[in-house]
Amino acid sequence: MLPPHNGEIMHLNVGGTRFSTSRQTLTWVPDSFFTALLSGRISSLRDDTGAIFIDRDPKVFAIILNYLRTHDIDLSGTDIRTLRHEAEFYGIMPLVKRLILCEDLEQSSCGDILFYSMLPAPNPPMQESEIISNATKVDDQTRPGSIVRVPEPAPPPNSPSSIPHTHGYQSRCHSRNSSLDISRVTVNGRGSVINGRGNGNSGHSRAASLGNHVPNHHSRNSSADLNKYIRNDALNLVFGYNQGSNWADPLRVQIIKAHHNWIVVAYAHFIVCYRLKDSSGWQQVFTSPHIDNCIERIAINAKMNSQNGNSDGSSVMVAISYGNQVRLWGVSEQGSRTNIGTFNLNVRVEHLFFIGSQLVALSPTGKIGVWHAMTQHWQTQDVVPIASFDTAGSFLLLGCNNGSIYYIDMQKFPLRMKDNDLLVTELYRDPSNDPITAISVYLTPKTSVSGNWIEIAYGTSSGTVRVIVQHPETVGHGPQLFQTFTVHQSSVTKVTLSEKFLVSVCSEYNHVRTWSVTRFRGMISTQPGSTPVASFKILSLEEVEPCISYCAGNDCGPYGEQDDEQVFVQKVMPETSELFVRLASNGKRVCIIRAVDCTIITCFCVHECEGSSRMGSRPRRFILTGHCNGAIQMWDLTTALDLANKCLQPIPNGGPTAEELLRLLDQCDLSNSHCSTPSLSPYPGMLITKGNTARLKASNVAFLNQSQQTDASTSTSSL
């Protein structure tokens, strides 16, 4: 036990600042850091004057000491989060409880004004081998065209449906005390890696996302955390999941896609479809059978009403892919399933989507697969390796590695069935023969009339952005080069040409450049021409070993129709409960989406729902977020845009501020990778390599050269 120093007067040295107080003041709160320190249960250090040294922030300690003296606190000019963190360190629990209450005043399980709805996690389907019945078992491998009803077996006592949903069920939620909640992520586009300081389990990889550690949540969440692990243990026991190398969290939402008033949600081994009804809102209509492989891509094509349904009577077609396999179902409004077929692309499917009623599967290796609803025929064809694509009406445009843009007219697809030819036609070749890494098509008002006016913006691997135009005067001669921009120093990853703006994104931290587009009678004009609008970055971090479906479920955009306001959705961390919504035209912040239950947002999408049949109903745009506990949350983007346009108070300029970014990154360590894209400090031996495409800033090169010279001189002197 430490002897009293100068009687009952205690002298402290906190971070270099001296404080004097009484023993009675320090020990006012029992079982605190100070009672343990003064009783000798915690070892202490003393400075040269004999004062007890505590290596903490003296400014925050002054506030806590004043609270111990007066039992009151002044929060003006104080960051509550920082103060709570220090109060927890010192064990001043009465103050911690008050600060938590202050923080909770800004949060609600009902969300803020933008929160629209929540869809609870569904019950996973049982594996077919475990569904024992005297009747004939429903098999997903029934003959094509057969209609079956998906069984909904009653959950056993230990199944997930018998365990209540809690806010604590999450893979790794960013809690208030999550020093052990550490993931490994990498910077998108730059190759900089974030290495975790803990066990480093990758939440989006196929390894177990639960790991062996328990996040250090506050005590009020301990029961929720216990339910979380009990729930996952039940899933493993009932459904036979093993946390091995190929294990994926069965209730973690992987991808969300929407079309008209339908939503399809992909989990690791099954999908769920929801339909919007005027009177009852979103209703779960369909749950797929259990899929042994992890689902990697999904696509949906819905009809507005049952009268316009597909030839088999279904109102929506849903496709999934895993590896090189594609499975296609038709789903009616009542939830009955039609097994249309299983198709093989022979290579891994990277993109899966519909053009009208035709399902298209693409692979960057140059493989295309098309299924036509009318002919019920699946056809594959080899083309030049594909680097980008876009759709416009019935056309599929392909940007390829040889510098050419090709197109396929899906309306002519049935005419060439016997020839087994998709009529892949070259439309344009880049003057520099650079790979076409991004492409966007804009159909002008004249397109619907004459069909011969089209505008295309594309980006290349060298960072060039070009706009080409085909108009009536150039028919028969192909598109003509209209404009060229050479502002990017890295490969262009996205480009969007809309009615008012041209937006391009390169691989350097998702650097965005935007220009205004001048039009005359709806057509792009050179007078006065395009003018620069904004330059900003959409920082997005990815895990070192992300799940293959992560990119498909977390695309930053831009989202929106070409004649409407478009937005980026910025997800800074892969394990985060926040999204930053920003205008695509200038990068200004629209709003921040925060999960109402603080669970991790695992994927998202932006969708415009059609208005109901009621008088005066208009379409509304929503942000749909999938979460680690299997739930879907909906956010009103239309209201967010209206409030942002009317807001008179200053809004932070764009993405996270420095303080917000540091708060998001406080559980990770930044390091560097050796990828070929620009990096903060790649391996020095890669700097002078013939054919190396990495481009470094001059300051980085100088720093690395200086480091090499220093290392060389050090090794020489040591000899």
XYZ file of C-alpha atoms in Angstrom:
719
model
C 0.000 0.000 0.000
C 1.284 3.426 -0.938
C 1.955 5.611 2.118
C 0.127 8.920 2.177
C 2.175 11.692 0.598
C 2.049 14.915 2.620
C -0.850 13.601 4.711
C -4.105 13.402 2.788
C -2.912 15.626 -0.073
C -2.185 13.635 -3.231
C 0.088 14.988 -5.948
C -0.410 13.634 -9.456
C 1.511 14.074 -12.677
C -0.925 13.367 -15.504
C 0.705 13.519 -18.912
C 3.240 16.112 -17.693
C 0.697 18.345 -15.931
C 0.681 18.443 -12.117
C -2.516 18.134 -10.108
C -3.076 18.250 -6.356
C -6.178 16.905 -4.655
C -7.260 14.997 -1.581
C -7.375 11.255 -1.092
C -11.048 11.576 -0.227
C -11.798 13.165 -3.621
C -9.971 10.480 -5.582
C -11.641 7.624 -3.688
C -15.171 9.082 -3.784
C -16.187 6.466 -6.378
C -15.551 2.938 -5.030
C -13.841 0.238 -7.114
C -12.247 2.776 -9.423
C -8.774 3.137 -10.881
C -7.807 5.465 -8.033
C -8.937 3.162 -5.209
C -6.914 0.358 -6.771
C -3.921 2.657 -7.257
C -3.919 4.013 -3.721
C -4.484 0.582 -2.197
C -1.470 -0.838 -3.987
C -3.396 -3.198 -6.246
C -1.999 -1.290 -9.252
C 1.710 -0.546 -9.467
C 2.603 3.116 -9.824
C 5.429 5.313 -11.033
C 6.635 8.555 -9.465
C 8.381 11.488 -11.045
C 11.451 13.215 -9.609
C 9.239 15.247 -7.259
C 7.494 12.190 -5.843
C 4.176 12.792 -7.637
C 2.320 9.739 -8.948
C 2.688 9.612 -12.728
C -0.341 8.712 -14.882
C 0.239 8.593 -18.630
C -3.129 9.998 -19.792
C -4.551 13.176 -21.339
C -4.300 15.972 -18.745
C -7.074 18.088 -20.309
C -9.667 15.349 -20.024
C -8.374 14.369 -16.580
C -9.017 17.915 -15.376
C -12.699 17.528 -16.278
C -12.931 14.163 -14.520
C -11.150 15.491 -11.422
C -13.542 18.432 -11.302
C -16.444 15.959 -11.440
C -14.982 14.055 -8.477
C -14.701 17.325 -6.575
C -18.117 18.861 -7.316
C -20.202 15.851 -8.488
C -21.153 18.041 -11.445
C -19.775 18.387 -14.956
C -19.637 21.006 -17.676
C -19.854 19.496 -21.180
C -19.411 22.726 -23.120
C -16.606 22.317 -25.637
C -16.088 18.684 -24.610
C -16.176 15.656 -26.874
C -18.495 13.237 -25.099
C -16.990 10.174 -26.759
C -13.464 11.053 -25.630
C -14.622 11.934 -22.130
C -16.525 8.674 -21.799
C -13.498 6.717 -22.976
C -11.327 8.297 -20.253
C -14.045 7.890 -17.625
C -14.187 4.193 -18.457
C -10.409 3.938 -18.063
C -10.564 5.509 -14.606
C -13.613 3.429 -13.679
C -15.817 6.407 -12.792
C -19.032 4.504 -13.488
C -21.541 7.170 -12.346
C -20.045 9.516 -14.937
C -19.894 6.774 -17.584
C -23.620 6.061 -17.191
C -24.482 9.730 -17.587
C -22.327 10.098 -20.686
C -23.843 6.989 -22.268
C -27.281 8.473 -21.718
C -26.138 11.697 -23.377
C -24.891 9.716 -26.375
C -28.118 7.732 -26.589
C -30.127 10.934 -26.861
C -28.829 11.222 -30.426
C -29.607 7.574 -31.258
C -32.836 5.643 -31.423
C -33.897 2.154 -32.402
C -36.565 3.913 -34.465
C -33.878 5.716 -36.490
C -33.854 9.308 -37.655
C -36.088 11.062 -40.152
C -34.545 9.106 -43.052
C -35.246 5.661 -41.599
C -38.159 4.103 -43.476
C -38.544 0.441 -42.607
C -36.830 -2.744 -41.459
C -37.260 -6.296 -42.711
C -36.266 -8.867 -40.067
C -33.892 -11.706 -40.809
C -35.606 -14.666 -42.489
C -35.470 -18.280 -41.396
C -32.783 -20.103 -43.405
C -34.051 -23.098 -45.373
C -33.120 -26.526 -44.118
C -30.693 -28.566 -46.143
C -32.696 -30.997 -48.230
C -30.839 -33.976 -46.785
C -32.255 -33.089 -43.372
C -35.889 -32.671 -44.439
C -37.339 -36.092 -43.631
C -40.886 -36.782 -44.801
C -43.003 -39.709 -45.918
C -44.140 -37.706 -48.904
C -41.976 -37.197 -51.955
C -39.198 -34.777 -51.091
C -39.187 -31.492 -53.015
C -36.016 -31.540 -55.070
C -34.587 -28.445 -56.720
C -33.301 -30.587 -59.582
C -36.794 -31.203 -60.949
C -37.355 -31.072 -64.658
C -37.253 -27.564 -66.200
C -40.626 -25.862 -66.309
C -42.150 -27.728 -63.352
C -43.892 -25.606 -60.722
C -43.385 -26.475 -57.074
C -44.217 -24.845 -53.779
C -41.296 -24.202 -51.504
C -41.839 -26.038 -48.205
C -41.595 -24.071 -44.986
C -40.789 -26.635 -42.291
C -41.479 -25.714 -38.713
C -38.241 -24.725 -36.986
C -36.915 -27.075 -34.334
C -36.561 -25.797 -30.766
C -32.930 -24.777 -31.250
C -33.334 -23.272 -34.709
C -32.589 -19.610 -35.366
C -36.297 -18.718 -35.481
C -36.738 -19.855 -31.880
C -33.940 -17.588 -30.698
C -34.981 -13.932 -30.446
C -33.375 -11.311 -32.642
C -31.241 -8.909 -30.676
C -29.241 -5.877 -31.511
C -26.210 -7.720 -30.246
C -26.315 -10.337 -32.982
C -23.595 -9.138 -35.291
C -20.349 -10.461 -36.674
C -18.239 -7.636 -35.324
C -20.169 -4.481 -34.547
C -18.244 -1.296 -33.865
C -19.171 -1.053 -30.229
C -18.260 1.593 -27.705
C -15.472 -0.559 -26.292
C -14.182 -2.593 -29.194
C -10.439 -2.603 -28.749
C -10.476 -6.292 -29.649
C -12.821 -5.734 -32.606
C -10.159 -5.644 -35.303
C -10.354 -6.510 -38.993
C -7.884 -6.623 -41.853
C -8.752 -4.412 -44.779
C -7.072 -2.853 -47.800
C -7.458 0.525 -49.439
C -9.496 0.296 -52.629
C -7.514 1.407 -55.643
C -4.250 2.271 -53.891
C -3.263 -1.110 -52.554
C -2.517 0.149 -49.057
C -3.366 -2.506 -46.521
C -4.792 -2.225 -43.055
C -3.515 -4.980 -40.822
C -5.454 -5.816 -37.695
C -3.847 -5.884 -34.307
C -5.861 -8.853 -33.075
C -6.499 -12.280 -34.463
C -7.196 -10.819 -37.893
C -10.192 -12.911 -38.837
C -11.607 -11.551 -42.080
C -15.320 -10.890 -41.747
C -16.062 -10.952 -45.464
C -13.781 -13.837 -46.308
C -14.823 -17.434 -46.366
C -13.169 -17.983 -43.032
C -15.344 -17.735 -39.971
C -16.316 -14.152 -39.278
C -17.018 -14.817 -35.629
C -13.474 -15.831 -34.733
C -12.486 -16.741 -31.184
C -12.650 -13.306 -29.662
C -15.571 -11.571 -28.058
C -15.891 -7.815 -28.649
C -15.529 -5.833 -25.463
C -19.001 -4.323 -25.478
C -20.423 -2.371 -22.609
C -22.049 -4.456 -19.925
C -25.573 -3.521 -21.001
C -24.940 -5.409 -24.275
C -23.496 -8.519 -22.683
C -26.755 -10.480 -22.877
C -27.117 -9.546 -26.536
C -23.590 -10.756 -27.246
C -24.357 -14.039 -25.513
C -27.478 -14.466 -27.628
C -25.362 -13.761 -30.707
C -23.018 -16.657 -30.051
C -25.808 -18.972 -28.935
C -27.638 -18.169 -32.172
C -24.636 -18.993 -34.345
C -23.929 -22.175 -32.420
C -27.529 -23.182 -33.082
C -27.052 -22.499 -36.782
C -23.981 -24.703 -36.827
C -25.744 -27.535 -35.018
C -29.030 -27.411 -36.920
C -27.800 -26.617 -40.419
C -24.446 -28.340 -40.327
C -22.247 -25.288 -40.950
C -18.612 -25.673 -40.041
C -16.324 -22.761 -39.377
C -13.705 -24.089 -41.714
C -11.960 -22.533 -44.665
C -15.152 -22.493 -46.784
C -17.486 -21.390 -44.022
C -19.621 -18.288 -44.542
C -21.950 -16.677 -42.024
C -25.364 -18.052 -43.073
C -27.324 -14.965 -41.985
C -24.948 -12.277 -43.162
C -26.526 -10.366 -46.048
C -24.211 -10.626 -49.060
C -25.963 -8.763 -51.921
C -29.190 -6.798 -52.429
C -30.752 -6.219 -55.855
C -34.102 -4.641 -56.732
C -36.298 -4.168 -59.782
C -39.627 -2.342 -59.840
C -41.408 -3.324 -56.613
C -39.394 -6.476 -55.935
C -36.272 -7.034 -53.850
C -33.993 -10.071 -53.868
C -31.575 -10.578 -50.981
C -28.688 -13.020 -51.213
C -27.290 -14.776 -48.174
C -24.430 -17.252 -48.271
C -26.566 -20.279 -49.180
C -30.054 -19.026 -50.060
C -31.956 -16.037 -51.408
C -35.168 -14.327 -50.308
C -37.594 -12.273 -52.434
C -39.809 -9.467 -51.122
C -42.689 -7.786 -52.928
C -44.155 -4.353 -52.196
C -47.926 -4.343 -51.785
C -49.998 -1.170 -51.563
C -51.845 -2.090 -48.389
C -49.374 -4.196 -46.423
C -45.956 -2.908 -47.515
C -43.020 -5.247 -48.112
C -43.916 -8.913 -47.807
C -41.620 -11.939 -47.966
C -42.803 -14.011 -50.922
C -40.117 -16.548 -51.733
C -37.243 -18.367 -50.074
C -34.990 -20.481 -52.245
C -33.821 -23.976 -51.355
C -30.475 -24.359 -49.653
C -27.556 -23.927 -52.066
C -24.452 -25.901 -51.139
C -22.093 -23.418 -52.799
C -21.708 -19.843 -51.642
C -23.789 -17.496 -53.787
C -21.601 -14.939 -55.558
C -23.904 -12.968 -57.892
C -27.659 -12.399 -58.218
C -29.977 -10.745 -60.753
C -33.703 -9.997 -60.848
C -36.186 -9.073 -63.565
C -39.691 -8.184 -62.390
C -42.856 -7.336 -64.256
C -45.101 -4.473 -63.217
C -48.197 -6.696 -62.936
C -49.213 -10.293 -63.397
C -50.937 -9.586 -66.702
C -47.546 -8.875 -68.216
C -45.932 -11.891 -66.642
C -43.472 -14.235 -68.259
C -44.433 -17.082 -70.528
C -44.435 -19.551 -67.626
C -46.831 -17.462 -65.552
C -44.204 -16.112 -63.156
C -44.054 -12.409 -62.369
C -40.348 -12.252 -61.578
C -37.238 -14.095 -62.717
C -34.366 -14.515 -60.270
C -30.885 -15.768 -61.147
C -27.914 -16.671 -58.989
C -24.382 -17.711 -59.833
C -21.603 -19.521 -58.015
C -18.367 -20.333 -59.751
C -19.207 -21.020 -63.399
C -22.786 -22.138 -62.681
C -25.928 -20.042 -63.236
C -29.316 -21.058 -61.827
C -32.550 -19.403 -62.935
C -35.972 -19.507 -61.297
C -39.345 -18.010 -62.071
C -41.359 -16.850 -59.050
C -45.059 -16.035 -59.011
C -46.701 -13.427 -56.801
C -47.904 -16.238 -54.535
C -44.355 -17.584 -54.094
C -44.492 -20.725 -56.253
C -41.202 -21.541 -57.931
C -40.510 -22.618 -61.506
C -37.144 -24.256 -62.095
C -36.097 -22.794 -65.424
C -32.666 -24.340 -65.558
C -29.024 -24.516 -64.544
C -26.458 -23.245 -67.051
C -22.695 -23.399 -67.342
C -20.506 -20.515 -68.525
C -17.387 -22.738 -68.227
C -15.552 -19.887 -66.438
C -16.339 -17.946 -63.274
C -19.273 -15.549 -63.644
C -18.184 -12.020 -62.777
C -21.337 -10.113 -63.829
C -24.943 -11.305 -63.908
C -27.829 -9.107 -65.111
C -30.940 -8.910 -67.256
C -31.470 -6.968 -70.470
C -35.227 -7.078 -70.821
C -36.179 -10.724 -70.368
C -32.737 -11.984 -71.407
C -30.274 -13.109 -68.760
C -26.647 -12.221 -69.434
C -23.553 -13.645 -67.719
C -20.122 -12.136 -68.348
C -16.560 -13.103 -67.536
C -13.537 -10.787 -67.922
C -11.801 -13.601 -69.766
C -14.042 -12.875 -72.752
C -16.901 -15.310 -72.228
C -20.557 -14.295 -72.702
C -23.608 -16.380 -71.842
C -27.144 -15.356 -72.821
C -30.486 -16.973 -71.970
C -33.549 -15.802 -73.928
C -36.981 -16.040 -72.312
C -38.860 -16.571 -75.572
C -36.716 -19.371 -76.978
C -35.671 -20.856 -73.582
C -32.184 -21.201 -75.067
C -28.782 -20.741 -73.374
C -25.925 -19.714 -75.634
C -22.275 -18.914 -74.930
C -19.687 -17.221 -77.093
C -16.033 -16.263 -76.785
C -14.989 -12.660 -77.448
C -12.006 -10.456 -76.673
C -11.249 -10.192 -72.916
C -13.784 -7.778 -71.394
C -12.761 -4.893 -69.120
C -16.099 -3.018 -68.841
C -19.690 -3.031 -70.045
C -22.906 -1.004 -70.113
C -26.452 -1.496 -71.348
C -28.721 0.815 -73.333
C -32.161 -0.366 -74.345
C -31.683 -3.750 -76.027
C -27.964 -3.119 -76.615
C -25.051 -4.541 -74.617
C -21.823 -2.592 -75.087
C -18.492 -4.182 -74.195
C -15.249 -2.325 -73.514
C -12.407 -4.721 -74.230
C -8.704 -5.032 -73.541
C -7.767 -4.548 -77.204
C -9.047 -0.949 -77.128
C -12.281 -1.667 -78.994
C -15.924 -1.173 -78.070
C -18.250 -3.929 -79.256
C -22.024 -4.177 -79.096
C -24.666 -6.901 -79.181
C -28.286 -6.205 -80.133
C -30.335 -8.547 -77.961
C -33.419 -8.070 -80.153
C -31.602 -9.890 -82.962
C -30.550 -12.713 -80.658
C -33.367 -15.169 -81.599
C -32.706 -14.622 -85.316
C -29.206 -16.103 -85.127
C -29.905 -19.085 -82.904
C -29.127 -21.621 -85.629
C -25.815 -19.942 -86.387
C -24.890 -19.880 -82.678
C -23.751 -16.295 -83.172
C -24.486 -13.358 -80.875
C -23.609 -10.871 -83.646
C -20.805 -9.213 -81.690
C -20.014 -6.120 -83.747
C -17.158 -3.650 -83.343
C -18.452 -0.111 -82.829
C -15.324 1.962 -82.153
C -11.594 1.589 -81.534
C -9.659 3.848 -79.190
C -7.034 5.966 -81.007
C -4.335 4.772 -78.588
C -5.586 1.167 -78.432
C -5.742 1.421 -74.653
C -7.970 -1.088 -72.827
C -11.497 0.285 -72.271
C -11.807 0.004 -68.485
C -15.073 1.962 -68.051
C -17.969 2.797 -70.352
C -21.280 4.681 -70.155
C -24.002 5.113 -72.777
C -26.439 8.033 -72.895
C -29.537 7.776 -75.057
C -30.632 11.221 -76.185
C -34.272 12.170 -76.850
C -33.609 11.607 -80.571
C -32.641 8.011 -79.955
C -36.215 6.865 -79.413
C -37.291 8.580 -82.644
C -34.626 7.781 -85.188
C -32.509 5.331 -83.253
C -29.287 6.716 -84.712
C -28.189 9.291 -82.126
C -26.091 7.889 -79.306
C -23.442 9.307 -76.950
C -20.789 7.185 -75.268
C -18.244 8.151 -72.613
C -15.450 5.731 -71.827
C -12.260 5.592 -69.792
C -9.023 3.751 -70.448
C -6.271 2.078 -68.468
C -4.002 5.078 -69.065
C -6.458 7.447 -67.351
C -7.904 9.037 -70.501
C -11.614 9.856 -70.682
C -13.183 10.255 -74.127
C -16.663 11.116 -75.386
C -17.769 9.768 -78.770
C -20.992 10.657 -80.581
C -22.921 9.068 -83.406
C -25.561 11.321 -84.995
C -27.544 11.255 -88.263
C -24.749 12.895 -90.227
C -22.301 10.132 -89.274
C -24.561 7.124 -89.850
C -22.633 4.483 -91.702
C -19.308 5.913 -90.558
C -19.497 4.913 -86.891
C -19.199 7.171 -83.837
C -16.896 10.175 -84.023
C -14.531 11.374 -81.293
C -16.110 14.389 -79.620
C -13.953 15.265 -76.584
C -10.907 13.980 -74.665
C -9.900 14.540 -71.029
C -6.486 13.529 -69.668
C -6.773 14.576 -66.023
C -6.442 11.121 -64.426
C -3.035 9.598 -63.807
C -4.406 6.148 -62.984
C -6.717 3.689 -64.675
C -10.321 4.874 -64.993
C -12.630 2.505 -63.113
C -15.993 4.240 -63.585
C -17.479 6.766 -65.965
C -21.050 8.089 -66.184
C -22.509 10.384 -68.822
C -25.837 11.917 -67.803
C -28.016 14.758 -68.971
C -26.058 17.427 -67.082
C -22.765 15.911 -65.968
C -19.850 13.714 -66.962
C -18.416 11.836 -63.971
C -15.227 9.749 -64.017
C -13.493 7.780 -61.262
C -9.927 6.461 -61.283
C -8.225 3.822 -59.165
C -6.296 6.289 -56.984
C -8.419 6.280 -53.834
C -11.500 6.468 -56.092
C -10.544 9.947 -57.260
C -13.574 11.590 -58.922
C -13.580 14.325 -61.563
C -16.807 15.887 -62.818
C -17.667 18.199 -65.701
C -20.874 19.975 -66.656
C -22.318 18.999 -70.034
C -23.825 21.592 -72.349
C -26.762 20.449 -74.476
C -28.769 21.985 -77.293
C -32.194 20.446 -77.826
C -31.154 17.457 -75.756
C -27.963 16.756 -77.685
C -24.424 17.367 -76.467
C -22.961 20.626 -77.714
C -19.507 22.139 -78.053
C -20.715 25.651 -77.222
C -19.587 26.551 -74.628
C -18.442 22.969 -74.061
C -17.815 20.958 -70.913
C -16.449 22.807 -67.898
C -14.847 21.287 -64.758
C -17.115 21.164 -61.708
C -15.439 19.244 -58.889
C -12.579 16.992 -57.820
C -12.898 14.736 -54.766
C -12.243 11.206 -53.503
C -14.529 8.382 -52.393
C -12.227 6.618 -49.939
C -13.269 2.986 -49.594
C -11.395 0.300 -47.680
C -11.637 -3.378 -48.474
C -10.522 -6.430 -46.581
C -7.295 -8.177 -47.450
C -9.207 -11.297 -48.430
C -12.773 -10.150 -49.136
C -15.584 -12.489 -50.029
C -15.999 -12.709 -53.791
C -19.484 -11.187 -53.466
C -18.243 -8.143 -51.499
C -17.659 -5.904 -54.527
C -21.034 -6.805 -56.017
C -22.802 -5.788 -52.803
C -20.778 -2.668 -51.955
C -20.408 -0.720 -55.199
C -20.075 3.011 -54.440
C -22.011 4.067 -57.565
C -22.873 6.572 -58.869
C -26.551 5.659 -58.530
C -29.532 7.309 -60.187
C -31.199 7.828 -63.523
C -29.289 9.785 -66.147
C -31.857 12.592 -66.071
C -31.950 12.798 -62.262
C -29.621 13.667 -59.373
C -27.021 10.929 -58.963
C -25.269 10.000 -55.726
C -22.255 8.106 -54.463
C -22.617 5.875 -51.409
C -19.327 5.827 -49.521
C -18.579 2.930 -47.205
C -15.256 3.796 -45.624
C -14.744 0.620 -43.605
C -15.926 -2.899 -44.477
C -16.948 -3.394 -40.849
C -18.965 -0.244 -40.193
C -22.498 0.798 -39.358
C -22.271 4.101 -41.274
C -22.595 5.154 -44.918
C -21.844 8.609 -46.343
C -24.178 9.654 -49.153
C -22.690 12.284 -51.495
C -23.784 14.067 -54.644
C -22.051 12.639 -57.704
C -21.881 16.059 -59.362
C -19.847 17.886 -56.697
C -19.158 15.446 -53.846
C -21.214 17.399 -51.314
C -22.581 15.390 -48.417
C -26.278 14.556 -48.556
C -26.586 12.609 -45.314
C -25.078 9.895 -43.126
C -26.857 6.558 -42.850
C -26.394 4.956 -39.430
C -27.789 1.503 -38.690
C -30.586 1.877 -36.142
C -29.371 -1.160 -34.192
C -25.644 -0.369 -34.597
C -25.098 -3.575 -36.573
C -22.523 -3.799 -39.347
C -23.725 -2.820 -42.812
C -22.537 -5.663 -45.011
C -23.975 -4.473 -48.352
C -26.262 -1.843 -49.859
C -28.002 -0.708 -53.017
C -30.005 2.299 -54.225
C -33.404 1.681 -55.796
C -36.349 3.721 -56.993
C -39.642 2.058 -56.115
C -42.550 2.627 -58.436
C -45.483 4.600 -57.047
C -48.526 2.694 -55.859
C -51.796 2.568 -57.767
C -53.250 5.239 -55.505
C -53.913 8.705 -56.832
C -50.983 11.089 -56.549
C -48.446 8.413 -55.607
C -44.972 9.109 -56.996
C -41.828 6.969 -57.216
C -39.410 7.324 -54.337
C -35.745 6.463 -54.068
C -34.469 4.335 -51.216
C -31.144 3.100 -49.907
C -31.402 -0.551 -48.905
C -28.798 -1.758 -46.422
C -28.106 -5.386 -45.549
C -26.704 -6.218 -42.130
C -24.645 -8.860 -40.400
C -27.692 -10.084 -38.439
C -29.636 -10.819 -41.631
C -31.979 -7.821 -41.468
C -32.667 -5.264 -44.203
C -33.044 -1.573 -43.352
C -34.545 0.993 -45.715
C -33.732 4.692 -45.901
C -35.620 7.445 -47.709
C -33.132 8.941 -50.169
C -35.750 11.210 -51.756
C -36.324 12.945 -48.424
C -32.574 13.163 -47.810
C -32.025 14.944 -51.135
C -34.920 17.328 -50.458
C -33.574 18.201 -47.004
C -30.043 18.677 -48.351
C -31.299 21.088 -51.011
C -33.315 23.077 -48.447
C -30.752 23.008 -45.636
C -29.611 26.483 -44.607
C -26.965 25.241 -42.175
C -23.492 24.452 -43.493
C -23.015 20.763 -44.341
C -19.568 19.116 -44.082
C -17.894 19.180 -47.461
C -18.315 15.652 -48.734
C -17.086 12.487 -47.079
C -15.865 11.920 -43.552
C -13.964 14.719 -41.864
C -10.527 14.042 -40.420
C -12.083 13.430 -37.000
C -14.734 11.106 -38.441
C -12.158 9.197 -40.464
C -9.864 8.706 -37.477
C -12.816 7.483 -35.437
C -13.621 4.923 -38.138
C -9.974 3.838 -38.391
C -9.254 3.634 -34.679
C -9.365 -0.178 -34.750
C -6.881 -0.727 -37.581
C -3.239 -0.143 -38.449
C -2.289 1.204 -41.863
C 0.475 -0.526 -43.781
C 1.279 -0.999 -47.459
C 0.909 -3.642 -50.111
C 2.915 -4.489 -53.220
C 0.128 -4.212 -55.788
C 0.684 -2.626 -59.205
C -1.670 0.274 -58.597
C -0.284 3.469 -57.032
C 0.668 2.792 -53.437
C 1.954 4.891 -50.568
C 5.211 2.979 -50.384
C 5.451 -0.194 -52.462
C 8.393 -2.537 -52.435
C 11.449 -0.488 -53.568
C 12.601 -3.196 -55.960
C 9.427 -2.688 -57.992
C 10.210 0.946 -58.798
C 12.571 0.292 -61.691
C 11.031 -2.659 -63.464
C 10.618 -2.902 -67.199
C 6.965 -2.853 -68.126
C 5.836 -1.926 -64.611
C 2.714 0.242 -64.820
C 2.819 1.568 -61.257
C 2.972 5.345 -61.056
C 4.251 6.991 -57.913
C 4.217 10.548 -56.753
C 7.594 12.246 -57.005
C 7.691 12.820 -53.249
C 7.149 9.102 -52.627
C 9.889 8.131 -55.069
C 12.306 10.581 -53.458
C 11.428 9.247 -50.013
C 11.989 5.642 -51.076
C 15.290 6.449 -52.789
C 16.457 8.259 -49.667
C 15.451 5.261 -47.554
C 17.396 2.902 -49.808
C 20.487 5.126 -49.650
C 20.243 5.296 -45.853
C 19.930 1.515 -45.586
C 22.881 1.045 -47.929
C 25.098 3.442 -45.967
C 24.103 1.790 -42.699
C 24.985 -1.676 -43.985
C 28.324 -0.378 -45.357
C 29.297 1.248 -42.072
C 28.399 -1.906 -40.195
C 30.863 -3.820 -42.334
